[in-house]
Each structure stands twice: as C-alpha cells, then as structure tokens.
PDB file of N, CA and C in Angstrom:
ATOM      1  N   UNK A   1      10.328  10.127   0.583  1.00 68.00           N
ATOM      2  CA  UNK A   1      11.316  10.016  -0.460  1.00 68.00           C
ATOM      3  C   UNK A   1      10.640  10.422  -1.764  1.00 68.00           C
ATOM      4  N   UNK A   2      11.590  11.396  -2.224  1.00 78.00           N
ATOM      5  CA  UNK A   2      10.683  12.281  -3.538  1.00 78.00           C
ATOM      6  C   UNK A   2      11.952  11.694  -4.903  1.00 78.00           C
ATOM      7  N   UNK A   3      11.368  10.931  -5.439  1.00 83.00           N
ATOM      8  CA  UNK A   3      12.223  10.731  -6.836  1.00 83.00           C
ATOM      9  C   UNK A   3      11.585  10.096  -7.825  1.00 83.00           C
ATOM     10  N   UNK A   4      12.399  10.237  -9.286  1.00 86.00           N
ATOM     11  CA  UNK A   4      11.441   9.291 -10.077  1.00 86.00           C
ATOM     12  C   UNK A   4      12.481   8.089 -10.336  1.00 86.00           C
ATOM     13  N   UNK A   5      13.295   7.382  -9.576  1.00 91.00           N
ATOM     14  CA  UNK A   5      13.853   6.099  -9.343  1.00 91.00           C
ATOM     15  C   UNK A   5      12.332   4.938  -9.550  1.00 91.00           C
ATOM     16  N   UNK A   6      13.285   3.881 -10.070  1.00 92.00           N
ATOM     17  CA  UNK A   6      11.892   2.863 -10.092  1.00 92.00           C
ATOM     18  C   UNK A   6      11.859   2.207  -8.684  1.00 92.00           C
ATOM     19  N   UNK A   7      11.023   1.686  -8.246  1.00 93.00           N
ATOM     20  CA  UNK A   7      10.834   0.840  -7.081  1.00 93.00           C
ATOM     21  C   UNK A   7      11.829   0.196  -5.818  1.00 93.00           C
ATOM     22  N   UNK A   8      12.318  -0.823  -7.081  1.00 95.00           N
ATOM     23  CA  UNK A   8      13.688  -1.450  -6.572  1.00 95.00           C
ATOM     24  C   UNK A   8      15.058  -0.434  -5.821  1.00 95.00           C
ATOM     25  N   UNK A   9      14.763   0.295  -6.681  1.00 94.00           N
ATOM     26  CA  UNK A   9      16.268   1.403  -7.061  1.00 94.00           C
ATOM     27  C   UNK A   9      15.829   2.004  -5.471  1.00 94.00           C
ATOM     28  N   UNK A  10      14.775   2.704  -5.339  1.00 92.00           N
ATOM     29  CA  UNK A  10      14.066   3.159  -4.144  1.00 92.00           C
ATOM     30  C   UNK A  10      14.375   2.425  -2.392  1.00 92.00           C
ATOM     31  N   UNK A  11      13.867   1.270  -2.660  1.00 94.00           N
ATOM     32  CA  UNK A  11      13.856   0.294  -1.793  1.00 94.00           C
ATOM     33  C   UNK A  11      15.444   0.316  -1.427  1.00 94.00           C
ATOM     34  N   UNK A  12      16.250  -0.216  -2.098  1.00 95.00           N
ATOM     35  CA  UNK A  12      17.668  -0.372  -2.197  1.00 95.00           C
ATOM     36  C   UNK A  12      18.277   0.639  -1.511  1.00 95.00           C
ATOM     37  N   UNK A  13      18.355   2.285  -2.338  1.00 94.00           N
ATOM     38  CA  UNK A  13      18.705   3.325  -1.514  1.00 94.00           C
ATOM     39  C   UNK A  13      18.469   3.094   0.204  1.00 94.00           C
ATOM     40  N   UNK A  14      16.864   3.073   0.182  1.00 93.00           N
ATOM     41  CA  UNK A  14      16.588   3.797   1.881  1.00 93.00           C
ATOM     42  C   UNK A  14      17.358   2.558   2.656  1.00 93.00           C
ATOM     43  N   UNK A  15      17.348   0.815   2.034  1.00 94.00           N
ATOM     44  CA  UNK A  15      18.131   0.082   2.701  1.00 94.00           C
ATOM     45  C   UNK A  15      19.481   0.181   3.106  1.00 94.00           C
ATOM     46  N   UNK A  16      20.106   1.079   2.149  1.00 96.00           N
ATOM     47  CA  UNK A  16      21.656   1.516   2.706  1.00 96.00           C
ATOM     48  C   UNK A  16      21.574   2.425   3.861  1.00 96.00           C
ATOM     49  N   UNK A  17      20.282   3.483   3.710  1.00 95.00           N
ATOM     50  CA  UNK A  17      20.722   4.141   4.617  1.00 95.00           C
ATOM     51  C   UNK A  17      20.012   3.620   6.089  1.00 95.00           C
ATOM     52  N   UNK A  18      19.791   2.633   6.563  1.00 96.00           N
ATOM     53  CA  UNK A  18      19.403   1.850   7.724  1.00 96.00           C
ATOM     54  C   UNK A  18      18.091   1.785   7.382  1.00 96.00           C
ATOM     55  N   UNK A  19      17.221   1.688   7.010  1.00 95.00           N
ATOM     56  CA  UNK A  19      15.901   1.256   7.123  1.00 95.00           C
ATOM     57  C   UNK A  19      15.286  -0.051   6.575  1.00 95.00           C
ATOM     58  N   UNK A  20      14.712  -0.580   7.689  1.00 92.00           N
ATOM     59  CA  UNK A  20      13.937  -1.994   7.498  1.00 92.00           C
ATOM     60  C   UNK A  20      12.828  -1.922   7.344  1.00 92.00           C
ATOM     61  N   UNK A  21      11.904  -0.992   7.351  1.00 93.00           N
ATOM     62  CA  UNK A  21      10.493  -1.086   7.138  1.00 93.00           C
ATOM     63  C   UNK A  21      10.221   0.833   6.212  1.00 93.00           C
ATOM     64  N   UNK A  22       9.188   0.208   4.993  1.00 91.00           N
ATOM     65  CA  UNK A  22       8.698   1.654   4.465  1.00 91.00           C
ATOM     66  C   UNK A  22       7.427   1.301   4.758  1.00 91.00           C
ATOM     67  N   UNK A  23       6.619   2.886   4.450  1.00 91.00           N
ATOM     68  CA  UNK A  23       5.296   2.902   4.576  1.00 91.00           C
ATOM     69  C   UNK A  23       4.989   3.427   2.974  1.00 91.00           C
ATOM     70  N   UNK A  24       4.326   2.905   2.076  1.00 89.00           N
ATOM     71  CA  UNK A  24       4.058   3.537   0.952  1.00 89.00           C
ATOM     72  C   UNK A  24       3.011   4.041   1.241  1.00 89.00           C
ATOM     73  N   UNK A  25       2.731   5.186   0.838  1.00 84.00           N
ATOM     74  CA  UNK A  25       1.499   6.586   0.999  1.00 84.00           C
ATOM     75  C   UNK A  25       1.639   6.951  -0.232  1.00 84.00           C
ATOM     76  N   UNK A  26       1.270   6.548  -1.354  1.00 74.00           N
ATOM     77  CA  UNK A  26       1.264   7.314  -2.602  1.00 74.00           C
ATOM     78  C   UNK A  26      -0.354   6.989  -2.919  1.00 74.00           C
ATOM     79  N   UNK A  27      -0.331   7.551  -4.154  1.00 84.00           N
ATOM     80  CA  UNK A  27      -1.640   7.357  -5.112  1.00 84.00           C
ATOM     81  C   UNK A  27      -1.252   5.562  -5.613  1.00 84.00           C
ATOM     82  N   UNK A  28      -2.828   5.857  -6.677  1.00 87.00           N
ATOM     83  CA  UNK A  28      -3.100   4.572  -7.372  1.00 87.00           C
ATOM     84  C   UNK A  28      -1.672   4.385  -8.675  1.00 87.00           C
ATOM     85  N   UNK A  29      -1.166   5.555  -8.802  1.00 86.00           N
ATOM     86  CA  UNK A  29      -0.009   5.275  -9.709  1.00 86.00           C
ATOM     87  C   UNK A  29       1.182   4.522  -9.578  1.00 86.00           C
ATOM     88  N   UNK A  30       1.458   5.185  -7.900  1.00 87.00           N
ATOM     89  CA  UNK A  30       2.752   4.849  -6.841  1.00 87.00           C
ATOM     90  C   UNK A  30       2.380   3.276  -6.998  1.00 87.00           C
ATOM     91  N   UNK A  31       1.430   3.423  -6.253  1.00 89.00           N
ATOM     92  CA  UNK A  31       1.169   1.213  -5.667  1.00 89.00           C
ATOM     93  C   UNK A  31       0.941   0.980  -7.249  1.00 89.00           C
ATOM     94  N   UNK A  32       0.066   1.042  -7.828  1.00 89.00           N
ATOM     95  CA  UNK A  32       0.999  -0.007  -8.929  1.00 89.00           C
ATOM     96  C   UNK A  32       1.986  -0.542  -9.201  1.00 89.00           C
ATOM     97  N   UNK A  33       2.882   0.544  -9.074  1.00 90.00           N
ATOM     98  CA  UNK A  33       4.280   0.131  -9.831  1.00 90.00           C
ATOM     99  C   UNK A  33       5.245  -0.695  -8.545  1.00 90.00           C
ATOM    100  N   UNK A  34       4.512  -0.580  -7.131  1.00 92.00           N
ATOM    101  CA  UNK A  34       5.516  -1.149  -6.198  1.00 92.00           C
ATOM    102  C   UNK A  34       4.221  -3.016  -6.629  1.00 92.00           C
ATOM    103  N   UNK A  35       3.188  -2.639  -6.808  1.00 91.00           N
ATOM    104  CA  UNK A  35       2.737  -3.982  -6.637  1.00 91.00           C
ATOM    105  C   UNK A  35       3.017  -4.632  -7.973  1.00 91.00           C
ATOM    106  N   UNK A  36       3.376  -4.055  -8.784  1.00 90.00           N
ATOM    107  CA  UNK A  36       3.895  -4.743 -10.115  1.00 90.00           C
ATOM    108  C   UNK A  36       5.314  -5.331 -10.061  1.00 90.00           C
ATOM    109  N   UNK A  37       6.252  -4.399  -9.315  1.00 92.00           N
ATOM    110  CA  UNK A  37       6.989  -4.927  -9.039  1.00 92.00           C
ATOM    111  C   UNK A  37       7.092  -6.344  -7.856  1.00 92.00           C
ATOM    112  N   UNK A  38       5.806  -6.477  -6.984  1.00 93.00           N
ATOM    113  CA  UNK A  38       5.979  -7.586  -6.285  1.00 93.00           C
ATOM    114  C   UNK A  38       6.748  -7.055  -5.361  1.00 93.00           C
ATOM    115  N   UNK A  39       6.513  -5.760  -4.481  1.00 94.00           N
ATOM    116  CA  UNK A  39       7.363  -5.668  -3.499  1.00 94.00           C
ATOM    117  C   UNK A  39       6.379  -4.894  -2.209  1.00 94.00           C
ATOM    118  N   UNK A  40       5.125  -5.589  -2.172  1.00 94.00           N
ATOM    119  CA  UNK A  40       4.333  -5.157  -1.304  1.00 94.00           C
ATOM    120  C   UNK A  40       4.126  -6.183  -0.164  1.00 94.00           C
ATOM    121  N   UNK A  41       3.980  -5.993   0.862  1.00 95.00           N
ATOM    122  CA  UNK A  41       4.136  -7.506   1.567  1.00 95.00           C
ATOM    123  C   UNK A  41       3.202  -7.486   2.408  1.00 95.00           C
ATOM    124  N   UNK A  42       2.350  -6.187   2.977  1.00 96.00           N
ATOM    125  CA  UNK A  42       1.051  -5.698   3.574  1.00 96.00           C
ATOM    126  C   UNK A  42       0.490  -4.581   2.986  1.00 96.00           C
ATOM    127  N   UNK A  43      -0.788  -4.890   3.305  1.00 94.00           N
ATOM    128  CA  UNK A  43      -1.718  -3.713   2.716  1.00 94.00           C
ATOM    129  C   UNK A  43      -2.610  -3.163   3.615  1.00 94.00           C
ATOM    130  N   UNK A  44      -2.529  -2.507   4.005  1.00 94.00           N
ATOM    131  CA  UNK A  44      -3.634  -1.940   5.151  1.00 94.00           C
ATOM    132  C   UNK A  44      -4.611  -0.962   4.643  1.00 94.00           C
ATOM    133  N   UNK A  45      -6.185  -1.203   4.890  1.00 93.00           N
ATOM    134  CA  UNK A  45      -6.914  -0.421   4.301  1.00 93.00           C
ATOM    135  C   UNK A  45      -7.784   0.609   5.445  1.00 93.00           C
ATOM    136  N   UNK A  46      -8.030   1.451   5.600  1.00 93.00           N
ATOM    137  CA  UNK A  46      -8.661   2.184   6.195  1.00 93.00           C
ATOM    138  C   UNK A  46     -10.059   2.527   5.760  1.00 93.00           C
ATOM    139  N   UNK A  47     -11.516   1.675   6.529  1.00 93.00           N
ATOM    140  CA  UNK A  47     -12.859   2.075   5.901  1.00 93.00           C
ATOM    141  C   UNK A  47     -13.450   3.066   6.557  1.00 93.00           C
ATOM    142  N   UNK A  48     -14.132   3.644   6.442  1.00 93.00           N
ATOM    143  CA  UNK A  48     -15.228   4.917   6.854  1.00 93.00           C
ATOM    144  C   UNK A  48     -16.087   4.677   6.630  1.00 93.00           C
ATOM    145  N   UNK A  49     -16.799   4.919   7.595  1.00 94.00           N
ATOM    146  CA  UNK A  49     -17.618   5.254   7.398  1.00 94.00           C
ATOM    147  C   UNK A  49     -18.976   6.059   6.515  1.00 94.00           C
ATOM    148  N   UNK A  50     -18.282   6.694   5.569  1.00 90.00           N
ATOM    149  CA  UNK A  50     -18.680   7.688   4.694  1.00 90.00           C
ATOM    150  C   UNK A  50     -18.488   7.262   3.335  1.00 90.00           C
ATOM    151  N   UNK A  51     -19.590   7.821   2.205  1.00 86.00           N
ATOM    152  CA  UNK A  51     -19.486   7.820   0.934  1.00 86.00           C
ATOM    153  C   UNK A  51     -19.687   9.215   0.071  1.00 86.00           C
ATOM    154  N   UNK A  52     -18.264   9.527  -0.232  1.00 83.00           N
ATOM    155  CA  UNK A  52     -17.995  10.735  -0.634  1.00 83.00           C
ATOM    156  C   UNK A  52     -17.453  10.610  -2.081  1.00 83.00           C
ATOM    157  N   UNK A  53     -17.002  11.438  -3.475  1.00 81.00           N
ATOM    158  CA  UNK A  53     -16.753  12.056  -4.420  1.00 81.00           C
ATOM    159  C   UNK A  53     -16.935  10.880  -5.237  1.00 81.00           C
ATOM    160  N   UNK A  54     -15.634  10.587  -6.519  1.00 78.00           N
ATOM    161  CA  UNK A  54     -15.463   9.581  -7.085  1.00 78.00           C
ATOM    162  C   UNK A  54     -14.400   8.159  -6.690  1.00 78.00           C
ATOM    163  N   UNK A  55     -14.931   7.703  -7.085  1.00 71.00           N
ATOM    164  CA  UNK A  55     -13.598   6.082  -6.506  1.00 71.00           C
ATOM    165  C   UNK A  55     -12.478   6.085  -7.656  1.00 71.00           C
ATOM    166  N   UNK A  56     -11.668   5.749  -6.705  1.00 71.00           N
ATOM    167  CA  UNK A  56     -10.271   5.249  -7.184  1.00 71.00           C
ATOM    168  C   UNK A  56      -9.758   3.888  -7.308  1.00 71.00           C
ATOM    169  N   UNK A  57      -9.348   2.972  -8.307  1.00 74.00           N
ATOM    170  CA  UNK A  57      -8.490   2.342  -8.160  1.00 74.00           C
ATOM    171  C   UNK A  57      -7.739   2.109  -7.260  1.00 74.00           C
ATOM    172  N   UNK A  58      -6.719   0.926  -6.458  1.00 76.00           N
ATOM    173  CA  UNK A  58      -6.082   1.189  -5.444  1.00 76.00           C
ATOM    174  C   UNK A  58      -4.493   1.237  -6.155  1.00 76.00           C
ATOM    175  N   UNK A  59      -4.292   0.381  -7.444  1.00 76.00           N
ATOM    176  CA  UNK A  59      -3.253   0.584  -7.910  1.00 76.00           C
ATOM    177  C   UNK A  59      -3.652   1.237  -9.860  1.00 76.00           C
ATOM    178  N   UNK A  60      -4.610   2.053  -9.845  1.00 74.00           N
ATOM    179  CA  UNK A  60      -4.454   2.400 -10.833  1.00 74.00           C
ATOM    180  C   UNK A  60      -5.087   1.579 -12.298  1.00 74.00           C
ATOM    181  N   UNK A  61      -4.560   1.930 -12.988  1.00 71.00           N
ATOM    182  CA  UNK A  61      -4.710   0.631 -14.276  1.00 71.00           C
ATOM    183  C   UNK A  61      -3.899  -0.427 -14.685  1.00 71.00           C
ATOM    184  N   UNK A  62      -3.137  -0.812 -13.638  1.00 70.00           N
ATOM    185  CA  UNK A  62      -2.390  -1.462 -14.433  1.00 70.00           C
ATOM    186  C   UNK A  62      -3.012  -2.931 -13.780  1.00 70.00           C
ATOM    187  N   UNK A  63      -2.767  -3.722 -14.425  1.00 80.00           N
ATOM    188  CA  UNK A  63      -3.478  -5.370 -14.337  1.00 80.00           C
ATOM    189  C   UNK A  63      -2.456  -5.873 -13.787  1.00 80.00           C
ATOM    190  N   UNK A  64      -3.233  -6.821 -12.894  1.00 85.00           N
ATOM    191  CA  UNK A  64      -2.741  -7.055 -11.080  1.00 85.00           C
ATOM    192  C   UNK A  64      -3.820  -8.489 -10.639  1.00 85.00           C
ATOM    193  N   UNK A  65      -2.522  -9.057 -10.094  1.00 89.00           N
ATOM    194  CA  UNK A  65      -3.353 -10.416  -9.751  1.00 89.00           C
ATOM    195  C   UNK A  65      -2.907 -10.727  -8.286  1.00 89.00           C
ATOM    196  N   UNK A  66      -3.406 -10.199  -7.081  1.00 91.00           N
ATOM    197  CA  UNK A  66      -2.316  -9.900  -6.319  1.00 91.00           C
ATOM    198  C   UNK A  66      -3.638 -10.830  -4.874  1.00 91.00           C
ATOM    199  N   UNK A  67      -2.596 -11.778  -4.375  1.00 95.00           N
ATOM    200  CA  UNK A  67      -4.039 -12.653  -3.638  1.00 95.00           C
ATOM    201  C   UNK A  67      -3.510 -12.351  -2.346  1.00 95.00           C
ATOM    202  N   UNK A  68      -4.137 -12.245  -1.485  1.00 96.00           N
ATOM    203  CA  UNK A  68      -3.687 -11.718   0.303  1.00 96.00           C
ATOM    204  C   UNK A  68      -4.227 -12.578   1.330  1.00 96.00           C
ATOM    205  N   UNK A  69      -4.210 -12.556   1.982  1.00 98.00           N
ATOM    206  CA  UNK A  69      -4.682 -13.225   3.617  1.00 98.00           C
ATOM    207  C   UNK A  69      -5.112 -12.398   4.499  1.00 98.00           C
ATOM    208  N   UNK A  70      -6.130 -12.449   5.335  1.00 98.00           N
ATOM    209  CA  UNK A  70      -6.105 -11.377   6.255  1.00 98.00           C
ATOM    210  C   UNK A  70      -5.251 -11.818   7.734  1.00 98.00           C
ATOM    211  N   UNK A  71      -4.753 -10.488   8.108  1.00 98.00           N
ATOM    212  CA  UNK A  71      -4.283 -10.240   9.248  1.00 98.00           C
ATOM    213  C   UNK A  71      -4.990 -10.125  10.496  1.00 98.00           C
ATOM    214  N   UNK A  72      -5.280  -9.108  10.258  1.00 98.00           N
ATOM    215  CA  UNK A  72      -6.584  -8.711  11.360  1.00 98.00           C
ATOM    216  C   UNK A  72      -7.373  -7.103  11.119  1.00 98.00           C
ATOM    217  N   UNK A  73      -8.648  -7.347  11.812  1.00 98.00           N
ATOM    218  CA  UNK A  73      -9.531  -5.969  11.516  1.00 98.00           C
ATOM    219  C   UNK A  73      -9.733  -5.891  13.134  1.00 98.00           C
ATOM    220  N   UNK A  74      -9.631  -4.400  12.702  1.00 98.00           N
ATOM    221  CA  UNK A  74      -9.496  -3.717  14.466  1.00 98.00           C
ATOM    222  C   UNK A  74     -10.809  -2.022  13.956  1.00 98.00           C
ATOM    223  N   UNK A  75     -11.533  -2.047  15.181  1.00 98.00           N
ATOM    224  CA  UNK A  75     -12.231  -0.551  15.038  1.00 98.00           C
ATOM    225  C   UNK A  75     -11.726  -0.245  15.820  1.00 98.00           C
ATOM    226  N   UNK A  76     -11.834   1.732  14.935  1.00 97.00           N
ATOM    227  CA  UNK A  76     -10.763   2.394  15.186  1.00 97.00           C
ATOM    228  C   UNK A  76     -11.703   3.436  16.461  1.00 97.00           C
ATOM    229  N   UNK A  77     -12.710   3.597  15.987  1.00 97.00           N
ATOM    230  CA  UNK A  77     -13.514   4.472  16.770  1.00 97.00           C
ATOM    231  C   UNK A  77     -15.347   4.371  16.948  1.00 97.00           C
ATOM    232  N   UNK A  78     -15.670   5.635  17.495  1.00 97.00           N
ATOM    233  CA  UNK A  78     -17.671   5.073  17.795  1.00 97.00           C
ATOM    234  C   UNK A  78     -18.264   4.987  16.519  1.00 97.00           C
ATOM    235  N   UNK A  79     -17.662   5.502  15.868  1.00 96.00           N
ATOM    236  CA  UNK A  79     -18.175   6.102  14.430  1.00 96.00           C
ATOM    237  C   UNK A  79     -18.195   4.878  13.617  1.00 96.00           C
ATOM    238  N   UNK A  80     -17.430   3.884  13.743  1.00 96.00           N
ATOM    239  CA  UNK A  80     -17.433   2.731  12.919  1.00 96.00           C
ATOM    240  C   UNK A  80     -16.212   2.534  12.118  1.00 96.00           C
ATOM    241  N   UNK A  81     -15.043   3.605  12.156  1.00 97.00           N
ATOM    242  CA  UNK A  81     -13.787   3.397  11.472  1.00 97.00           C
ATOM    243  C   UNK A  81     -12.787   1.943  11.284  1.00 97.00           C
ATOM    244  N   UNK A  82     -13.125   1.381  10.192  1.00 98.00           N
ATOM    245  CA  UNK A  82     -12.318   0.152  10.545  1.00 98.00           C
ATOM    246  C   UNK A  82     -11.149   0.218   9.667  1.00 98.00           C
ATOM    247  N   UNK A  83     -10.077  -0.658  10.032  1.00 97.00           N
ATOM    248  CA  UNK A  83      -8.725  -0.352   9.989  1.00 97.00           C
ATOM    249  C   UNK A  83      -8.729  -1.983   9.823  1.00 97.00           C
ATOM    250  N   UNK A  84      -8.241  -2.600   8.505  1.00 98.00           N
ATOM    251  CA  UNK A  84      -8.674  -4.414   7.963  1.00 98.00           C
ATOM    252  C   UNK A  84      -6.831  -4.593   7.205  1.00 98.00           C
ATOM    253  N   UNK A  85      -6.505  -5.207   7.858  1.00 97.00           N
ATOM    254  CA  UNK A  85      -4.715  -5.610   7.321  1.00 97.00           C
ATOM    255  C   UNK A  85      -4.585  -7.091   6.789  1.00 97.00           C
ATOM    256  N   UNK A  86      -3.541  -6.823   6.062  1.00 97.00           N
ATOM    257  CA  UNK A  86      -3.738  -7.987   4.772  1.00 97.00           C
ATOM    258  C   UNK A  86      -2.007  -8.203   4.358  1.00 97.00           C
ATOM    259  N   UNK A  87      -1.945  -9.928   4.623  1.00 98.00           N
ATOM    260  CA  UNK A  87      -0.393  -9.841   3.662  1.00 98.00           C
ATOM    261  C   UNK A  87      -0.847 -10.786   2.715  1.00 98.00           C
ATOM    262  N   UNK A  88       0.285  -9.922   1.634  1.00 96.00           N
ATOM    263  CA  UNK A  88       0.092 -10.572   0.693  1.00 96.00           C
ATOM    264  C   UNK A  88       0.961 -11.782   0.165  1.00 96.00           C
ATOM    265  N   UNK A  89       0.434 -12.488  -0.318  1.00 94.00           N
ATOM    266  CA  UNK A  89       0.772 -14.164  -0.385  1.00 94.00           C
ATOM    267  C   UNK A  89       1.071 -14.131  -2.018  1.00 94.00           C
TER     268      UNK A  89
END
C-alpha cells in the first residue's frame, strides 16, 4: 500500500477491504509513525550474522518509549541467522 494517508487512515482502509493482519516493511520513518501512533503489536527482528555499512534507527528520530516481551527466537540457518519476535506490551 503506496500512500501518504496517516497510519490510522491506512489501517482502516485495508480493514474494509478484508484484511486482518499487515506486515509493515518500511524504513525507520514508516515505523515511527505506526509506533507513535501505538499501532504495532509485534516486532520481529531479523539478526545476521554480519556487520556491514552504517546503522539505522529502527523508528527513526522520533522519541519512543515502547516496552515488549519476547515471543520467541528461532535460528534460521548454519550460518547463525536468528529471527527474535517480540509483542509489544
């Protein structure tokens, strides 16, 4: 879904048109504004093995007090890929 609707407005739409579950895939800009809004309910992180370019923020700059629980951590492969899920509380 490509728009510049805010969050809610977003959410709302895809709910009319049948959907119960999104996957947010954006940048540190996107999750801000869904975790500012308080409409994140899991977070799933994907680690590697690897240390490559510069780091990112996960939501950007905006100030965030956002406390989670873990779910569960599962490896993904030989390499050491871990895959660590989190709701947030």
């Amino acid at each position: 879904e490509f728009t510049n609707d805010n969050p809610k407005e977003i959410l709302r739409r895809l709910k009319t048109r049948g959907y119960s579950q999104v996957l947010l895939a954006g940048g540190e800009r996107i999750n801000g504004l869904f975790f500012k809004a308080e409409l994140v309910d899991e977070v799933w992180l994907t680690i590697e093995p690897t240390i490559f370019g510069y780091g990112n923020n996960l939501a950007g700059e905006k100030r965030l007090d956002v406390h989670m629980q873990l779910i569960s951590i599962e490896k993904l492969n030989k390499q050491g890929t871990i895959l660590v899920k989190y709701q947030v509380i």
